[in-house]
Structures are given as C-alpha cells and as structure tokens.
Short mmCIF file of C-alpha atoms in Angstrom, two decimals:
data_model
loop_
_atom_site.label_atom_id
_atom_site.label_comp_id
_atom_site.label_asym_id
_atom_site.label_seq_id
_atom_site.Cartn_x
_atom_site.Cartn_y
_atom_site.Cartn_z
CA MET X 25 24.44 80.31 19.52
CA VAL X 26 22.04 81.03 22.39
CA THR X 27 22.93 80.28 25.99
CA VAL X 28 20.41 80.24 28.81
CA GLU X 29 21.16 81.31 32.36
CA LEU X 30 18.72 80.24 35.05
CA ASP X 31 18.67 83.31 37.30
CA ILE X 32 18.19 81.70 40.69
CA PHE X 33 21.30 81.97 42.90
CA SER X 34 22.44 84.90 44.99
CA GLY X 35 26.02 83.97 45.84
CA ARG X 36 26.94 81.13 43.48
CA PRO X 37 27.16 81.50 39.69
CA ASN X 38 23.85 80.71 38.01
CA PRO X 39 23.56 77.47 36.01
CA LYS X 40 24.04 78.00 32.26
CA TRP X 41 23.56 75.84 29.21
CA THR X 42 23.47 76.16 25.44
CA LEU X 43 20.34 75.60 23.38
CA SER X 44 20.38 73.30 20.40
CA GLU X 45 19.52 74.74 16.99
CA ARG X 46 16.11 73.17 17.24
CA GLU X 47 15.51 74.66 20.70
CA VAL X 48 16.59 78.10 19.47
CA ARG X 49 14.12 77.76 16.61
CA GLN X 50 11.32 76.75 19.00
CA LEU X 51 12.12 79.60 21.37
CA ALA X 52 12.26 82.09 18.50
CA GLU X 53 8.83 80.88 17.33
CA ARG X 54 7.43 81.51 20.78
CA ILE X 55 8.91 85.00 20.89
CA ARG X 56 7.71 85.79 17.39
CA ALA X 57 4.18 84.80 18.48
CA ASP X 58 4.40 86.94 21.62
CA PRO X 59 7.24 89.51 21.68
CA SER X 60 6.08 90.71 25.12
CA LEU X 61 7.76 87.60 26.55
CA LEU X 62 11.07 89.45 26.43
CA LEU X 63 12.07 91.87 29.17
CA PRO X 64 15.00 94.24 29.50
CA LEU X 65 17.98 92.86 31.35
CA ASP X 66 17.38 95.16 34.32
CA ALA X 67 13.67 94.33 34.70
CA GLU X 68 12.44 93.48 38.23
CA THR X 69 11.68 89.74 38.11
CA GLY X 70 11.88 88.68 41.77
CA GLY X 71 14.10 88.83 44.83
CA LEU X 72 15.79 85.81 46.29
CA GLY X 73 15.17 82.56 44.45
CA TYR X 74 13.88 82.04 40.93
CA ARG X 75 14.03 85.24 38.82
CA GLY X 76 13.50 83.84 35.32
CA PHE X 77 16.04 83.35 32.56
CA ILE X 78 18.74 85.47 30.97
CA LEU X 79 19.25 84.72 27.29
CA ASN X 80 22.59 85.47 25.67
CA ALA X 81 22.87 85.25 21.90
CA GLU X 82 26.40 85.07 20.56
CA ASP X 83 26.89 86.03 16.94
CA THR X 84 28.74 83.13 15.35
CA GLY X 85 28.53 84.64 11.91
CA SER X 86 25.94 82.22 10.62
CA ALA X 87 22.31 83.17 10.04
CA ASP X 88 20.11 81.68 12.70
CA ASP X 89 16.51 82.15 13.76
CA TRP X 90 17.52 84.48 16.57
CA LYS X 91 19.34 86.83 14.21
CA ARG X 92 16.66 86.58 11.53
CA LEU X 93 14.06 87.89 13.97
CA GLY X 94 16.35 90.73 15.03
CA LEU X 95 16.26 89.71 18.69
CA PRO X 96 18.59 91.39 21.19
CA SER X 97 21.86 89.75 22.15
CA GLN X 98 21.06 89.80 25.88
CA VAL X 99 17.54 89.77 27.28
CA ARG X 100 15.37 88.38 30.06
CA LEU X 101 12.39 86.04 29.96
CA GLY X 102 10.09 84.93 32.80
CA GLY X 103 10.31 85.53 36.52
CA ARG X 104 7.90 85.87 39.39
CA PHE X 105 5.83 88.65 37.87
CA GLN X 106 5.37 87.42 34.32
CA PRO X 107 2.69 84.68 34.44
CA GLY X 108 2.11 85.00 30.71
CA ALA X 109 5.61 83.65 30.20
CA ALA X 110 5.02 80.52 32.28
CA GLU X 111 4.63 78.29 29.27
CA SER X 112 7.83 79.47 27.62
CA SER X 113 9.63 79.43 30.98
CA SER X 114 8.68 75.77 31.40
CA PHE X 115 9.95 75.09 27.91
CA LEU X 116 13.31 76.74 28.71
CA LEU X 117 13.58 74.94 32.02
CA HIS X 118 13.09 71.58 30.33
CA THR X 119 15.89 72.29 27.88
CA ALA X 120 18.14 72.09 30.95
CA GLU X 121 17.20 68.46 31.49
CA SER X 122 19.35 67.22 28.63
CA ALA X 123 22.15 69.74 29.25
CA ARG X 124 25.28 69.25 31.31
CA LEU X 125 24.96 71.72 34.18
CA ASP X 126 27.72 72.76 36.52
CA LEU X 127 25.71 71.59 39.51
CA LYS X 128 26.27 68.57 41.71
CA ASP X 129 22.57 67.83 41.98
CA PRO X 130 20.50 69.90 39.51
CA GLY X 131 17.16 68.25 40.41
CA PRO X 132 16.28 70.35 43.50
CA VAL X 133 17.38 73.60 41.83
CA LEU X 134 15.29 72.96 38.73
CA GLY X 135 12.45 71.83 41.02
CA VAL X 136 12.43 75.18 42.84
CA ALA X 137 12.28 77.01 39.53
CA GLU X 138 9.49 74.77 38.26
CA ARG X 139 7.39 75.28 41.40
CA THR X 140 7.81 79.04 41.21
CA ILE X 141 6.80 79.06 37.55
CA VAL X 142 3.62 77.15 38.44
CA GLU X 143 2.97 79.55 41.34
CA THR X 144 3.09 82.55 39.00
CA LEU X 145 -0.02 81.12 37.35
CA SER X 146 -2.05 81.80 40.49
CA VAL X 147 -1.56 85.54 40.00
CA PRO X 148 -5.10 87.02 39.84
CA GLY X 149 -6.27 87.82 36.37
CA PHE X 150 -4.04 85.33 34.61
CA ALA X 151 -5.65 83.07 32.05
CA PRO X 152 -3.80 80.80 29.64
CA SER X 153 -3.67 82.33 26.18
CA TYR X 154 -5.70 80.39 23.66
CA CYS X 155 -5.45 80.54 19.92
CA THR X 156 -8.58 81.78 18.25
CA PRO X 157 -10.55 80.93 16.27
CA ALA X 158 -10.67 77.72 18.23
CA ALA X 159 -12.19 74.37 17.38
CA LEU X 160 -14.24 73.37 20.39
CA SER X 161 -16.11 70.20 21.19
CA SER X 162 -18.48 69.50 24.04
CA ASP X 163 -17.02 69.41 27.54
CA THR X 164 -19.72 67.03 28.75
CA ASP X 165 -20.78 64.77 25.87
CA PHE X 166 -18.05 62.18 25.31
CA SER X 167 -20.21 59.56 23.61
CA PHE X 168 -17.98 59.68 20.53
CA TRP X 169 -15.14 58.30 22.69
CA ASN X 170 -16.67 56.29 25.47
CA GLY X 171 -18.50 53.58 23.53
CA ALA X 172 -17.51 49.97 24.18
CA ALA X 173 -16.30 49.49 20.60
CA TYR X 174 -13.61 52.18 20.77
CA GLN X 175 -12.93 53.42 24.31
CA ARG X 176 -10.20 50.83 24.92
CA TYR X 177 -8.51 51.40 21.58
CA ASN X 178 -8.04 55.17 21.68
CA ASN X 179 -5.77 57.10 24.01
CA CYS X 180 -5.05 60.67 25.12
CA TYR X 181 -3.34 61.49 21.82
CA ASN X 182 -6.33 60.30 19.82
CA PHE X 183 -8.59 62.43 21.98
CA ALA X 184 -6.39 65.52 21.77
CA SER X 185 -6.26 65.14 17.99
CA ASN X 186 -10.00 64.47 17.83
CA TYR X 187 -9.17 61.54 15.60
CA ARG X 188 -10.54 58.13 16.56
CA THR X 189 -8.19 55.64 14.89
CA ASN X 190 -8.70 52.65 17.22
CA THR X 191 -4.90 52.21 17.17
CA PHE X 192 -3.81 53.86 20.45
CA ALA X 193 -2.18 56.59 18.38
CA GLN X 194 1.44 57.49 19.06
CA PRO X 195 3.07 60.89 18.42
CA GLY X 196 5.10 60.78 15.22
CA ARG X 197 3.87 57.40 14.01
CA ALA X 198 1.76 58.90 11.22
CA ALA X 199 4.79 60.92 10.13
CA GLY X 200 6.98 57.82 10.14
CA SER X 201 9.16 58.92 13.04
CA MET X 202 7.98 58.32 16.59
CA TYR X 203 9.43 59.75 19.78
CA THR X 204 12.55 58.03 21.05
CA SER X 205 12.42 59.01 24.70
CA ILE X 206 9.80 60.18 27.14
CA ASP X 207 10.54 63.85 27.55
CA CYS X 208 9.07 67.11 26.30
CA GLY X 209 11.49 67.50 23.43
CA SER X 210 11.13 64.02 22.01
CA VAL X 211 7.36 63.56 22.40
CA GLY X 212 6.62 67.18 21.49
CA GLY X 213 8.93 66.96 18.49
CA ALA X 214 7.15 63.81 17.31
CA ALA X 215 3.81 65.60 17.63
CA GLU X 216 5.19 68.48 15.56
CA ARG X 217 6.13 65.98 12.86
CA ASP X 218 2.47 64.93 12.89
CA GLY X 219 1.54 68.53 12.17
CA TRP X 220 1.05 70.12 15.59
CA GLN X 221 2.38 73.67 15.83
CA LEU X 222 3.80 75.74 18.68
CA THR X 223 2.25 78.89 17.25
CA CYS X 224 -1.35 79.76 16.41
CA ARG X 225 -2.82 78.88 13.05
CA ASP X 226 -4.46 81.67 11.08
CA ASP X 227 -7.69 79.78 10.44
CA ILE X 228 -8.75 77.41 13.18
CA ASN X 229 -7.04 75.74 16.11
CA TYR X 230 -7.36 72.83 18.43
CA ASN X 231 -5.63 74.00 21.60
CA VAL X 232 -3.90 71.04 23.23
CA CYS X 233 -1.12 70.63 25.73
CA LEU X 234 1.44 67.98 26.57
CA VAL X 235 2.54 66.79 30.00
CA ILE X 236 5.12 64.16 30.95
CA TRP X 237 5.49 61.53 33.66
CA PRO X 238 9.29 61.74 33.54
CA ASN X 239 10.84 58.81 31.68
CA PHE X 240 7.66 56.73 31.75
CA ASP X 241 4.72 58.21 29.86
CA TYR X 242 3.14 61.27 28.27
CA HIS X 243 -0.38 62.69 28.36
CA TRP X 244 -2.39 65.24 26.35
CA TYR X 245 -5.29 67.56 27.17
CA ARG X 246 -7.59 69.39 24.75
CA TRP X 247 -9.47 72.65 25.31
CA CYS X 248 -13.22 72.05 25.11
CA ALA X 249 -16.35 74.18 25.38
CA ASN X 250 -17.09 76.35 28.42
CA ASN X 251 -13.41 77.01 29.12
CA HIS X 252 -12.84 73.48 30.33
CA TRP X 253 -9.99 71.19 29.43
CA CYS X 254 -10.82 67.57 28.67
CA HIS X 255 -8.74 64.44 28.37
CA LYS X 256 -8.80 60.68 28.06
CA PRO X 257 -6.38 58.85 30.36
CA GLY X 258 -5.33 55.82 28.33
CA GLN X 259 -8.11 53.37 27.72
CA THR X 260 -10.39 54.95 30.31
CA ALA X 261 -13.34 57.20 29.55
CA ALA X 262 -12.87 60.73 28.24
CA ARG X 263 -13.68 63.33 30.89
CA ASN X 264 -13.41 66.96 31.96
CA TYR X 265 -12.04 66.50 35.50
CA ASP X 266 -8.64 65.79 37.03
CA ASN X 267 -7.32 63.22 39.51
CA SER X 268 -8.90 65.22 42.35
CA ASN X 269 -12.28 65.20 40.57
CA ASN X 270 -12.07 68.93 39.89
CA LEU X 271 -13.17 70.41 36.58
CA ILE X 272 -10.05 71.35 34.65
CA THR X 273 -9.86 75.06 33.94
CA ASN X 274 -6.08 75.23 33.85
CA PRO X 275 -4.14 72.06 32.95
CA GLU X 276 -0.95 73.56 34.35
CA ALA X 277 -2.48 73.64 37.82
CA ALA X 278 -4.64 70.49 37.58
CA ASP X 279 -3.99 67.35 39.60
CA ARG X 280 -2.09 65.28 37.04
CA GLY X 281 -0.82 62.50 39.30
CA GLY X 282 2.72 61.57 38.29
CA TYR X 283 2.63 63.63 35.10
CA THR X 284 4.44 66.48 36.80
CA ILE X 285 6.21 68.09 33.86
CA PHE X 286 4.17 70.59 31.88
CA CYS X 287 5.72 70.86 28.42
CA GLY X 288 3.55 73.44 26.70
CA TYR X 289 0.72 74.14 24.29
CA TYR X 290 0.36 72.98 20.70
CA ARG X 291 -2.06 73.97 18.00
CA GLY X 292 -3.41 72.14 15.00
CA PHE X 293 -6.49 71.22 13.05
CA GLY X 294 -7.16 68.12 11.03
CA VAL X 295 -3.83 66.67 12.19
CA VAL X 296 -3.42 63.07 11.03
CA VAL X 297 -2.31 60.60 13.68
CA SER X 298 -1.98 56.83 13.66
CA MET U 20 -2.67 30.92 21.67
CA THR U 21 -1.51 31.38 25.25
CA PRO U 22 -3.96 30.41 27.98
CA ALA U 23 -4.05 33.96 29.34
CA ARG U 24 -2.39 37.36 29.08
CA ALA U 25 -1.97 39.88 31.84
CA SER U 26 -1.50 43.61 31.36
CA LEU U 27 -0.78 46.60 33.52
CA ASP U 28 -3.23 49.49 33.21
CA LEU U 29 -0.93 52.39 33.95
CA PHE U 30 -0.12 54.52 30.95
CA SER U 31 -2.18 57.14 29.20
CA GLY U 32 -0.25 57.57 25.96
CA ARG U 33 1.92 54.50 25.62
CA GLU U 34 0.60 51.04 24.92
CA ALA U 35 -0.03 48.96 28.03
CA ILE U 36 2.69 46.52 29.01
CA SER U 37 1.39 42.96 28.70
CA TRP U 38 2.80 39.49 29.07
CA ALA U 39 1.74 35.89 28.54
CA LEU U 40 0.98 33.71 31.53
CA SER U 41 1.97 30.08 31.70
CA ALA U 42 -0.76 27.47 31.54
CA GLU U 43 -0.25 26.71 35.20
CA GLU U 44 -0.38 30.36 36.29
CA SER U 45 -3.41 30.99 34.08
CA ARG U 46 -5.31 28.14 35.69
CA ALA U 47 -4.22 29.07 39.21
CA LEU U 48 -5.20 32.71 38.73
CA ARG U 49 -8.60 31.78 37.39
CA GLU U 50 -9.24 29.41 40.27
CA ALA U 51 -8.17 32.11 42.71
CA VAL U 52 -10.57 34.60 41.12
CA GLN U 53 -13.46 32.16 41.07
CA ALA U 54 -12.94 31.37 44.75
CA LEU U 55 -13.33 34.98 45.86
CA PRO U 56 -16.46 36.15 47.65
CA ARG U 57 -18.89 38.54 46.00
CA GLY U 58 -18.36 42.23 46.60
CA SER U 59 -20.39 45.32 45.91
CA ARG U 60 -17.84 48.07 45.38
CA PRO U 61 -16.92 48.87 41.78
CA ILE U 62 -13.40 49.63 40.60
CA PRO U 63 -12.90 53.36 41.16
CA ASP U 64 -12.37 55.81 38.32
CA VAL U 65 -8.74 56.66 39.01
CA GLY U 66 -7.73 58.78 36.02
CA LEU U 67 -4.00 59.21 35.49
CA GLY U 68 -1.64 56.69 37.03
CA TYR U 69 -1.95 53.12 38.30
CA ARG U 70 -5.38 51.73 37.48
CA GLY U 71 -4.79 48.05 38.16
CA PHE U 72 -4.11 44.85 36.25
CA GLU U 73 -6.13 43.03 33.65
CA VAL U 74 -6.14 39.34 32.83
CA ALA U 75 -7.73 37.95 29.68
CA TRP U 76 -8.13 34.19 29.41
CA GLU U 77 -8.63 32.34 26.16
CA GLY U 78 -12.30 31.73 25.71
CA GLY U 79 -13.18 35.32 26.64
CA ALA U 80 -13.13 35.38 30.45
CA HIS U 81 -11.63 38.61 31.72
CA ALA U 82 -10.72 40.14 35.08
CA ARG U 83 -9.79 43.65 36.17
CA VAL U 84 -7.95 43.80 39.47
CA TYR U 85 -7.52 47.00 41.45
CA HIS U 86 -6.53 46.72 45.07
CA ASP U 87 -9.16 44.55 46.76
CA VAL U 88 -11.77 44.87 44.01
CA ILE U 89 -12.05 42.44 41.12
CA GLU U 90 -14.41 42.84 38.19
CA TYR U 91 -14.75 39.42 36.59
CA THR U 92 -16.53 38.74 33.32
CA GLU U 93 -17.33 35.25 32.07
CA SER U 94 -19.85 34.17 29.45
CA GLY U 95 -20.97 37.77 29.07
CA ARG U 96 -21.82 38.14 32.76
CA THR U 97 -19.86 40.53 35.00
CA VAL U 98 -19.63 40.15 38.77
CA LEU U 99 -17.83 42.18 41.43
CA LEU U 100 -15.60 40.22 43.79
CA GLU U 101 -13.58 41.13 46.85
CA ASP U 102 -10.02 40.16 47.71
CA SER U 103 -9.57 41.64 51.17
CA GLY U 104 -5.92 40.57 51.41
CA ARG U 105 -5.12 42.00 47.96
CA GLN U 106 -3.31 38.75 47.23
CA LEU U 107 -4.36 38.70 43.59
CA GLU U 108 -2.98 42.17 43.00
CA GLN U 109 0.28 41.28 44.73
CA ARG U 110 0.55 38.11 42.68
CA LEU U 111 0.12 40.05 39.46
CA LEU U 112 2.61 42.69 40.58
CA THR U 113 5.18 39.99 41.26
CA GLY U 114 4.48 38.46 37.85
CA ALA U 115 4.91 41.86 36.21
CA ARG U 116 8.37 42.43 37.61
CA PRO U 117 10.38 40.70 34.83
CA HIS U 118 8.50 42.75 32.24
CA LEU U 119 9.17 46.19 33.73
CA THR U 120 12.36 48.18 34.12
CA PRO U 121 13.48 48.33 37.76
CA GLU U 122 12.63 52.06 37.81
CA LEU U 123 9.13 51.52 36.47
CA PHE U 124 8.53 48.60 38.83
CA THR U 125 9.49 50.82 41.77
CA ALA U 126 7.17 53.58 40.53
CA VAL U 127 4.26 51.16 40.10
CA GLU U 128 4.86 49.59 43.48
CA ALA U 129 4.91 53.03 45.11
CA GLN U 130 1.65 54.06 43.43
CA LEU U 131 0.05 50.75 44.31
CA ARG U 132 0.97 51.20 47.97
CA SER U 133 0.06 54.89 48.17
CA THR U 134 -3.38 54.78 46.56
CA THR U 135 -6.26 54.21 48.93
CA PRO U 136 -8.50 51.23 48.16
#
C-alpha cells in the first residue's frame, strides 16, 4: 500500500491519501522509466509552500509493483527544484482529486501545488523529455487533416493517434471500453486500453499528451517536427499554435483555455482508435 | 427528418451536443438569419473552448453563429452576416439550456460572455 503526502503546510498536518493499485502501478512505471525522479527524504525541495510529495510504502505482505521494483519505503518526489519531475508530480496531484482528503476545501491547496509545479517548468534549461526514436510529422502541413471531406469528422484524439477514422474517435472505444468520467485517470486509462503507454517504446514513439477541462472535455496534443506540438481542437483545423496564437513548444505551458489540468505524456505507434 | 438541428461547437474530444429544433423554431431561426445585414468579418479561429453554434436545416442550408458573426450557406453559396445585438446567439444559447447540465450551461455562458467578438 502506498500513501502520498502532499508536502505543502508548515503548521498543519499535510494532506495524505492512499493510491489505488492501478495508480501504484502507473507510478512505479514512471519511476522505472526514470529512477532519478526519487529523492532522499531529507532533500531540499523548497521552503514555505509546495515542496513536492512524500511517498510511504507500507509492506502489507503481498507482492506489489512497488516491492517488485525494490523501491524504498519512504522517499520524496518533486518539489520546486525538480522540473524533470513535473509530469509525475502532476500525475500524483491528480490522484488526490478522487481521494477523501482531510481538508475543508482542498481546491485552493491543490491549486497552489499545481501552479508551483507548472512554474518549475520555467527553470532555464528544462525541456520536456521525449521518447526517441520518435515518429514525427510536419508541423506546418496539415492537408491530411484539414480537407473538407474529413476535417469535421476527426478530433484531437484522431490527430494525436495519426489515424483518420472519420468517426470522432473516443479513447477506449476501439478497445471496447470507453472512459466513464472526464478526468485524467478515466480518459488516460481508456487511452491505455487503446494501446497508449506511459513509458517509452523500444522502437518508435508518437509522443502525445493529455489535458482535461475538468468534468467537461479532454484534449490531446502530438509532438511534431521542429520541436513543435500540434493539435486539432475538435472539428476545427489542425494547427501548431495555442489559444494565444503562439507556437506550442511546451504543451504544459501553452494557452489551453479551460483545459487547465495537464495529465501527462503517452507513447505509442500504430495505435488503433475508433 | 426534423426541420433543423442545432449543435454547440465547444468540445475538442467529445462529440458535439446537438438537438432537434421544432418546425416553428426552425422557420423562425431561418427567417431571422435571412433578415440580417451583410457583414465582412469572418468567424475567428478560436481554438479550444466555445466556438459558437451551428444550425443545419433540411435541404442543406447551414449557419455558424459566433457572437455577432454569422456564416450562412445556402444552395452552395456562403455569405457573411452581422447580428450586432447577438440576438441569434442568445436565442440558441437559451434553446441549448435543456440539453446541457446546469454546470456546463454556466461554463458555456461564462465563456460566451468573456470572449471578445
């Protein structure tokens, strides 16, 4: 059993929650892909305010992913000085959304943590980690998507998957089990059932990422040529710029309108969607 | 076949929410569109979020409504129209209300009010 402590308060006890088996598995996959995410418990991760997460693994006797990987029973992840952990920090933060926290109003507290995580990305020298070899398509020629016969019938998920089905593809539909709510876990889980992975493939990868307009909708971006991220908002034209008309070099910092929750990156190639 | 269907162009991933219009509302909406003066501004490329309403009449006529701009297509010909009072958009928003959750309606209404024409 793995519990997460959001290290954010100075006087009050920090909020804590327990990860589901699935969340533990997802977290373990992230750590296996990048063991440098973990820091010693006494690492310097910030002063007042958000200082990352403390992970406590309790040995319940059963074999779980945490134990299988030989991970420590108490360890830190994230904080103000670990921009490379922003993606996994966001993932952990969003596991709190479905947990019962001992807070009267968790929204503002989680909001502070989320803003700080995004701010860590502005640390000079940080660049999102991509999986290579990568499958890239043009960041300027969207003629495959923007023709009158198919633009209206393909959405962000089609574009991210580079699969023009003319069905407004939905995560999980090809696998026979769609998402059941609009949050990172449900939509991301449905995409995983379609074949998207949280870790890099050995051969070739589409690098895509998922964002959420809480409770209402989801959206996907795909990494294209020239270090730009491209996307197709619904039935509109595919493009390489955000809602502020800026070229997208970092989807975590792009103007995404109401799609404020950044869920994380997924990898795949030849994923079938419908 | 219903005389017309309206839809809300809002989502990126999910299917658009659409609903059938009554014969009377279909006719009234079409008359209201056809009575509008010509405009010159196109519908802006918004990206993520509220992008307006669409109405498709039987027979192929089609309108996109975003704030005070209407793009109306009939018999294969598209014209830009102007609705300075944004009455058409408000009428469609009101018609959408029974088809949206209260939370989504509030979110759409807020985006509709906050975006600059």
